[in-house]
Amino acid sequence: MKVKFLFIVAISIVFFCFFSFSKTNNTNKSNLWGNTIQQRFQLPQGYVREEESKGSFAFFLRNIPLKPLGSDVLYFDGTIKSNRNVYEAVVDLPIGKQDLHQCADAVMRLRADYFYSQKQYDKIHFNFTNGFRVDFSKWVEGYRIAIKGNKTSWVKTSKPSDSYQTYWKYLETVFMYAGTASLEKELKSINALDIKIGDVFIKGGFPGHAVIVVDVAVNPKNNQKIMLLAQSYMPAQEIQILKNPNNSSLSPWYAVDFGTSLKTPEWTFSSSQLKRF
């Protein structure tokens, strides 16, 4: 009986500690059971999420699926990203088996995934670094890219298809020939105080970097905004929700009023590098 009593006491302590931690986490950081961005990440006191229409890109990003709490970011080859101080959560989306799904690719992929889910194929298009525009609607018709020297053109080599496999082949082709340098040119600059979900901090170059705003909240009393940021990186890796290295009490949220430079765990952007599709 004594052993049984001690066992019950021990189990009770474990549950008490677990649920105490869960309650604290729900209040300040995250909901242990949430499996989307909106469900997982609770808001600091005084902030609210503005309602987004169900068919919007903002709603889509807020509802990106997340891996269970504590999951590791995996590289394309299945190995683990060693630095856990970079991210708070991992997006539960496949990234392929090639070293292609990097920073700008993840941004383009999320934008394309949204339109693909809506079957708005005509809105899925990106430019290669050489300026050649690649429309998914043309890819669906069976056309593919032919590259000879500096010349890029369409050739019809396949049967029409809008399957996910066809879509992913399109994306990997875009990943191969586009990047931060080309994507930066496609986006328009905006003021950080006008930030919206889906906006992108981007520095074009070789290398460059890009992170995407996946959630925004506002304090109605003073109109101050906060945001969540997501990225992929090099080598190709799963999309991750970034920690805030500047403010551990606010992390993973970032203040939108960050001044002239925004420091993220693996890159620093200037306020002038915020852009929009």
Tab-separated table of C-alpha atoms in Angstrom:
chain	number	residue	atom	x	y	z
A	1	MET	CA	0.000	0.000	0.000
A	2	LYS	CA	2.837	2.362	0.836
A	3	VAL	CA	4.426	1.837	-2.600
A	4	LYS	CA	1.080	2.406	-4.304
A	5	PHE	CA	0.543	5.597	-2.290
A	6	LEU	CA	3.979	6.943	-3.216
A	7	PHE	CA	3.325	6.115	-6.872
A	8	ILE	CA	0.061	8.066	-6.820
A	9	VAL	CA	1.784	11.041	-5.149
A	10	ALA	CA	4.559	10.992	-7.745
A	11	ILE	CA	2.082	10.911	-10.644
A	12	SER	CA	0.125	13.767	-9.070
A	13	ILE	CA	3.272	15.900	-8.809
A	14	VAL	CA	4.158	15.233	-12.438
A	15	PHE	CA	0.694	16.237	-13.647
A	16	PHE	CA	0.692	19.323	-11.419
A	17	CYS	CA	4.044	20.500	-12.769
A	18	PHE	CA	3.049	19.749	-16.352
A	19	PHE	CA	-0.228	21.630	-16.230
A	20	SER	CA	1.343	24.510	-14.307
A	21	PHE	CA	3.935	24.814	-17.064
A	22	SER	CA	1.221	24.516	-19.696
A	23	LYS	CA	-0.815	27.289	-18.089
A	24	THR	CA	2.208	29.576	-17.882
A	25	ASN	CA	3.146	28.848	-21.461
A	26	ASN	CA	-0.390	29.512	-22.667
A	27	THR	CA	-0.388	32.912	-20.993
A	28	ASN	CA	3.015	34.163	-22.074
A	29	LYS	CA	4.364	32.100	-24.946
A	30	SER	CA	2.355	29.387	-26.615
A	31	ASN	CA	-0.416	26.864	-26.449
A	32	LEU	CA	1.179	23.432	-26.123
A	33	TRP	CA	-1.637	21.796	-28.079
A	34	GLY	CA	-1.967	24.348	-30.884
A	35	ASN	CA	-1.174	22.935	-34.309
A	36	THR	CA	-1.362	26.153	-36.325
A	37	ILE	CA	0.323	29.520	-35.901
A	38	GLN	CA	-2.872	31.149	-34.626
A	39	GLN	CA	-3.571	28.339	-32.179
A	40	ARG	CA	-0.002	27.895	-30.954
A	41	PHE	CA	1.080	31.463	-30.319
A	42	GLN	CA	-0.862	33.372	-27.717
A	43	LEU	CA	-0.829	37.167	-27.619
A	44	PRO	CA	0.871	39.417	-25.070
A	45	GLN	CA	-1.563	41.190	-22.776
A	46	GLY	CA	-3.402	44.065	-24.467
A	47	TYR	CA	-2.932	42.814	-28.038
A	48	VAL	CA	-5.577	41.440	-30.369
A	49	ARG	CA	-5.557	39.809	-33.770
A	50	GLU	CA	-7.532	41.729	-36.350
A	51	GLU	CA	-9.974	39.462	-38.161
A	52	GLU	CA	-8.934	38.243	-41.608
A	53	SER	CA	-11.307	36.824	-44.211
A	54	LYS	CA	-11.145	33.045	-44.608
A	55	GLY	CA	-10.124	33.267	-48.249
A	56	SER	CA	-7.218	35.660	-47.675
A	57	PHE	CA	-3.484	35.049	-47.776
A	58	ALA	CA	-3.290	36.354	-44.195
A	59	PHE	CA	-5.789	33.742	-42.971
A	60	PHE	CA	-3.876	31.057	-44.875
A	61	LEU	CA	-0.581	31.991	-43.187
A	62	ARG	CA	-2.100	32.177	-39.718
A	63	ASN	CA	-3.343	28.643	-40.208
A	64	ILE	CA	-0.149	27.036	-41.506
A	65	PRO	CA	0.228	23.621	-39.829
A	66	LEU	CA	2.958	23.273	-37.207
A	67	LYS	CA	4.858	20.214	-36.055
A	68	PRO	CA	4.433	19.210	-32.387
A	69	LEU	CA	6.063	21.436	-29.776
A	70	GLY	CA	9.776	20.652	-29.443
A	71	SER	CA	10.240	19.360	-32.990
A	72	ASP	CA	13.610	19.905	-34.654
A	73	VAL	CA	14.103	21.719	-37.948
A	74	LEU	CA	15.272	19.206	-40.537
A	75	TYR	CA	17.494	19.829	-43.524
A	76	PHE	CA	16.546	18.432	-46.935
A	77	ASP	CA	18.677	15.343	-46.271
A	78	GLY	CA	16.937	14.559	-42.976
A	79	THR	CA	19.681	15.819	-40.668
A	80	ILE	CA	18.869	18.187	-37.803
A	81	LYS	CA	19.591	21.912	-37.677
A	82	SER	CA	21.769	22.145	-34.595
A	83	ASN	CA	21.034	25.700	-33.440
A	84	ARG	CA	17.795	25.564	-31.423
A	85	ASN	CA	18.169	29.233	-30.443
A	86	VAL	CA	16.950	30.284	-33.890
A	87	TYR	CA	13.367	29.048	-33.883
A	88	GLU	CA	10.297	28.606	-31.710
A	89	ALA	CA	8.337	26.196	-33.917
A	90	VAL	CA	8.578	24.201	-37.142
A	91	VAL	CA	6.123	24.405	-40.028
A	92	ASP	CA	4.731	21.005	-40.989
A	93	LEU	CA	5.220	21.131	-44.774
A	94	PRO	CA	7.408	18.903	-46.993
A	95	ILE	CA	10.429	20.573	-48.586
A	96	GLY	CA	11.640	17.934	-51.040
A	97	LYS	CA	14.875	15.963	-51.152
A	98	GLN	CA	17.086	18.504	-52.936
A	99	ASP	CA	19.045	21.472	-51.621
A	100	LEU	CA	16.601	23.961	-53.151
A	101	HIS	CA	14.040	25.078	-50.553
A	102	GLN	CA	15.990	27.962	-49.028
A	103	CYS	CA	15.000	31.448	-47.866
A	104	ALA	CA	13.378	33.163	-50.867
A	105	ASP	CA	12.108	29.779	-52.035
A	106	ALA	CA	10.117	29.332	-48.828
A	107	VAL	CA	8.506	32.752	-49.308
A	108	MET	CA	7.586	31.981	-52.927
A	109	ARG	CA	6.378	28.528	-51.937
A	110	LEU	CA	3.979	29.855	-49.278
A	111	ARG	CA	2.581	32.404	-51.721
A	112	ALA	CA	2.199	29.725	-54.392
A	113	ASP	CA	0.704	27.206	-51.933
A	114	TYR	CA	-2.017	29.717	-51.102
A	115	PHE	CA	-3.035	30.238	-54.713
A	116	TYR	CA	-2.693	26.519	-55.481
A	117	SER	CA	-5.080	25.706	-52.624
A	118	GLN	CA	-7.520	28.225	-54.143
A	119	LYS	CA	-6.953	26.814	-57.666
A	120	GLN	CA	-6.009	30.307	-58.802
A	121	TYR	CA	-3.259	28.985	-61.044
A	122	ASP	CA	-3.035	32.164	-63.123
A	123	LYS	CA	-1.782	34.049	-60.043
A	124	ILE	CA	1.175	31.715	-59.512
A	125	HIS	CA	4.131	33.209	-61.353
A	126	PHE	CA	7.705	34.186	-60.506
A	127	ASN	CA	10.685	35.542	-62.388
A	128	PHE	CA	13.995	33.778	-62.840
A	129	THR	CA	17.128	35.717	-61.980
A	130	ASN	CA	17.510	36.496	-65.708
A	131	GLY	CA	14.036	38.098	-65.717
A	132	PHE	CA	12.169	35.273	-67.492
A	133	ARG	CA	8.612	34.982	-66.124
A	134	VAL	CA	7.445	31.467	-65.280
A	135	ASP	CA	3.666	31.064	-65.056
A	136	PHE	CA	2.246	27.956	-63.416
A	137	SER	CA	-0.834	28.199	-65.673
A	138	LYS	CA	1.442	27.572	-68.663
A	139	TRP	CA	3.192	24.740	-66.807
A	140	VAL	CA	-0.214	23.140	-66.203
A	141	GLU	CA	-0.768	23.125	-69.980
A	142	GLY	CA	2.290	20.899	-70.391
A	143	TYR	CA	4.933	23.498	-71.217
A	144	ARG	CA	8.373	23.248	-69.634
A	145	ILE	CA	11.465	25.443	-69.505
A	146	ALA	CA	14.259	25.100	-72.032
A	147	ILE	CA	17.551	26.844	-71.250
A	148	LYS	CA	20.268	27.177	-73.870
A	149	GLY	CA	23.115	29.446	-72.884
A	150	ASN	CA	21.535	32.766	-71.926
A	151	LYS	CA	18.244	32.004	-73.687
A	152	THR	CA	15.190	30.759	-71.817
A	153	SER	CA	12.012	29.600	-73.544
A	154	TRP	CA	8.896	27.446	-73.212
A	155	VAL	CA	8.603	24.072	-74.946
A	156	LYS	CA	5.625	21.734	-74.759
A	157	THR	CA	6.907	18.358	-73.590
A	158	SER	CA	4.261	17.026	-71.181
A	159	LYS	CA	0.559	16.298	-70.935
A	160	PRO	CA	-1.638	18.883	-69.200
A	161	SER	CA	-1.794	18.317	-65.431
A	162	ASP	CA	-2.449	20.274	-62.255
A	163	SER	CA	-1.521	17.453	-59.871
A	164	TYR	CA	0.495	18.204	-56.753
A	165	GLN	CA	3.449	16.326	-58.218
A	166	THR	CA	3.322	18.585	-61.288
A	167	TYR	CA	3.024	21.621	-59.047
A	168	TRP	CA	6.038	20.608	-56.954
A	169	LYS	CA	8.169	20.086	-60.093
A	170	TYR	CA	7.223	23.628	-61.097
A	171	LEU	CA	8.277	24.961	-57.697
A	172	GLU	CA	11.615	23.152	-57.747
A	173	THR	CA	12.339	24.655	-61.161
A	174	VAL	CA	11.569	28.111	-59.761
A	175	PHE	CA	13.722	27.411	-56.698
A	176	MET	CA	16.603	26.464	-58.981
A	177	TYR	CA	16.619	29.611	-61.123
A	178	ALA	CA	15.108	32.283	-58.838
A	179	GLY	CA	16.163	33.676	-55.473
A	180	THR	CA	16.389	36.776	-53.321
A	181	ALA	CA	17.853	38.865	-56.160
A	182	SER	CA	14.904	38.168	-58.473
A	183	LEU	CA	12.176	38.144	-55.817
A	184	GLU	CA	13.275	41.488	-54.396
A	185	LYS	CA	12.681	43.067	-57.809
A	186	GLU	CA	9.145	41.640	-57.977
A	187	LEU	CA	8.062	43.139	-54.661
A	188	LYS	CA	7.145	46.730	-53.846
A	189	SER	CA	8.520	48.663	-50.869
A	190	ILE	CA	6.215	49.605	-47.999
A	191	ASN	CA	6.441	51.478	-44.722
A	192	ALA	CA	7.013	49.210	-41.728
A	193	LEU	CA	4.199	50.906	-39.796
A	194	ASP	CA	1.785	49.734	-42.526
A	195	ILE	CA	2.917	46.116	-42.186
A	196	LYS	CA	0.512	43.295	-43.012
A	197	ILE	CA	0.595	39.514	-42.825
A	198	GLY	CA	2.354	38.208	-45.930
A	199	ASP	CA	4.840	41.067	-46.187
A	200	VAL	CA	8.491	40.156	-46.661
A	201	PHE	CA	11.768	41.464	-45.267
A	202	ILE	CA	14.234	40.807	-48.060
A	203	LYS	CA	17.825	41.587	-49.005
A	204	GLY	CA	18.541	40.518	-52.548
A	205	GLY	CA	21.981	39.188	-53.333
A	206	PHE	CA	24.380	36.287	-53.414
A	207	PRO	CA	23.885	35.570	-50.605
A	208	GLY	CA	20.803	37.474	-49.564
A	209	HIS	CA	18.036	36.552	-47.175
A	210	ALA	CA	14.263	36.795	-46.770
A	211	VAL	CA	11.784	36.250	-43.946
A	212	ILE	CA	8.004	36.457	-44.200
A	213	VAL	CA	5.516	37.987	-41.770
A	214	VAL	CA	3.087	35.194	-40.809
A	215	ASP	CA	1.026	36.977	-38.173
A	216	VAL	CA	0.355	40.496	-36.878
A	217	ALA	CA	-1.446	41.762	-33.797
A	218	VAL	CA	-2.236	45.258	-32.557
A	219	ASN	CA	-2.779	46.986	-29.217
A	220	PRO	CA	-5.975	49.047	-29.694
A	221	LYS	CA	-5.004	51.470	-26.921
A	222	ASN	CA	-1.857	52.759	-28.607
A	223	ASN	CA	-1.978	51.139	-32.088
A	224	GLN	CA	1.374	49.442	-31.511
A	225	LYS	CA	1.834	46.314	-33.630
A	226	ILE	CA	3.740	43.088	-33.156
A	227	MET	CA	4.552	40.378	-35.694
A	228	LEU	CA	5.689	36.783	-36.100
A	229	LEU	CA	8.381	35.948	-38.654
A	230	ALA	CA	9.157	32.735	-40.533
A	231	GLN	CA	12.102	31.657	-42.641
A	232	SER	CA	13.953	28.869	-44.350
A	233	TYR	CA	17.727	29.149	-44.770
A	234	MET	CA	20.820	27.470	-46.205
A	235	PRO	CA	21.180	24.600	-46.757
A	236	ALA	CA	17.549	23.852	-47.685
A	237	GLN	CA	15.510	23.338	-44.525
A	238	GLU	CA	12.013	23.303	-43.095
A	239	ILE	CA	10.271	26.611	-42.511
A	240	GLN	CA	10.623	27.803	-38.934
A	241	ILE	CA	8.955	30.443	-36.739
A	242	LEU	CA	11.764	32.662	-35.488
A	243	LYS	CA	12.618	33.545	-31.928
A	244	ASN	CA	13.174	37.197	-31.071
A	245	PRO	CA	16.842	37.609	-30.035
A	246	ASN	CA	16.231	41.212	-28.977
A	247	ASN	CA	13.468	40.693	-26.397
A	248	SER	CA	13.102	37.313	-24.689
A	249	SER	CA	9.978	38.398	-22.801
A	250	LEU	CA	8.202	39.282	-26.054
A	251	SER	CA	9.648	36.414	-28.123
A	252	PRO	CA	8.669	34.977	-30.538
A	253	TRP	CA	6.756	38.177	-31.263
A	254	TYR	CA	8.656	41.195	-32.605
A	255	ALA	CA	7.733	44.848	-32.165
A	256	VAL	CA	6.926	46.384	-35.544
A	257	ASP	CA	8.294	49.713	-34.319
A	258	PHE	CA	11.860	48.354	-34.340
A	259	GLY	CA	13.639	51.475	-35.600
A	260	THR	CA	16.014	51.443	-38.547
A	261	SER	CA	17.192	47.829	-38.304
A	262	LEU	CA	15.537	44.517	-37.522
A	263	LYS	CA	17.757	41.865	-35.969
A	264	THR	CA	16.604	38.278	-36.507
A	265	PRO	CA	18.556	35.223	-35.316
A	266	GLU	CA	20.452	34.740	-38.586
A	267	TRP	CA	20.171	38.074	-40.417
A	268	THR	CA	19.718	41.805	-39.824
A	269	PHE	CA	17.430	43.788	-42.127
A	270	SER	CA	16.955	47.527	-42.539
A	271	SER	CA	13.491	49.058	-42.300
A	272	SER	CA	13.707	49.913	-46.013
A	273	GLN	CA	13.882	46.210	-46.887
A	274	LEU	CA	10.224	45.496	-46.080
A	275	LYS	CA	8.295	44.671	-49.250
A	276	ARG	CA	4.932	43.323	-50.417
A	277	PHE	CA	3.612	41.144	-53.237
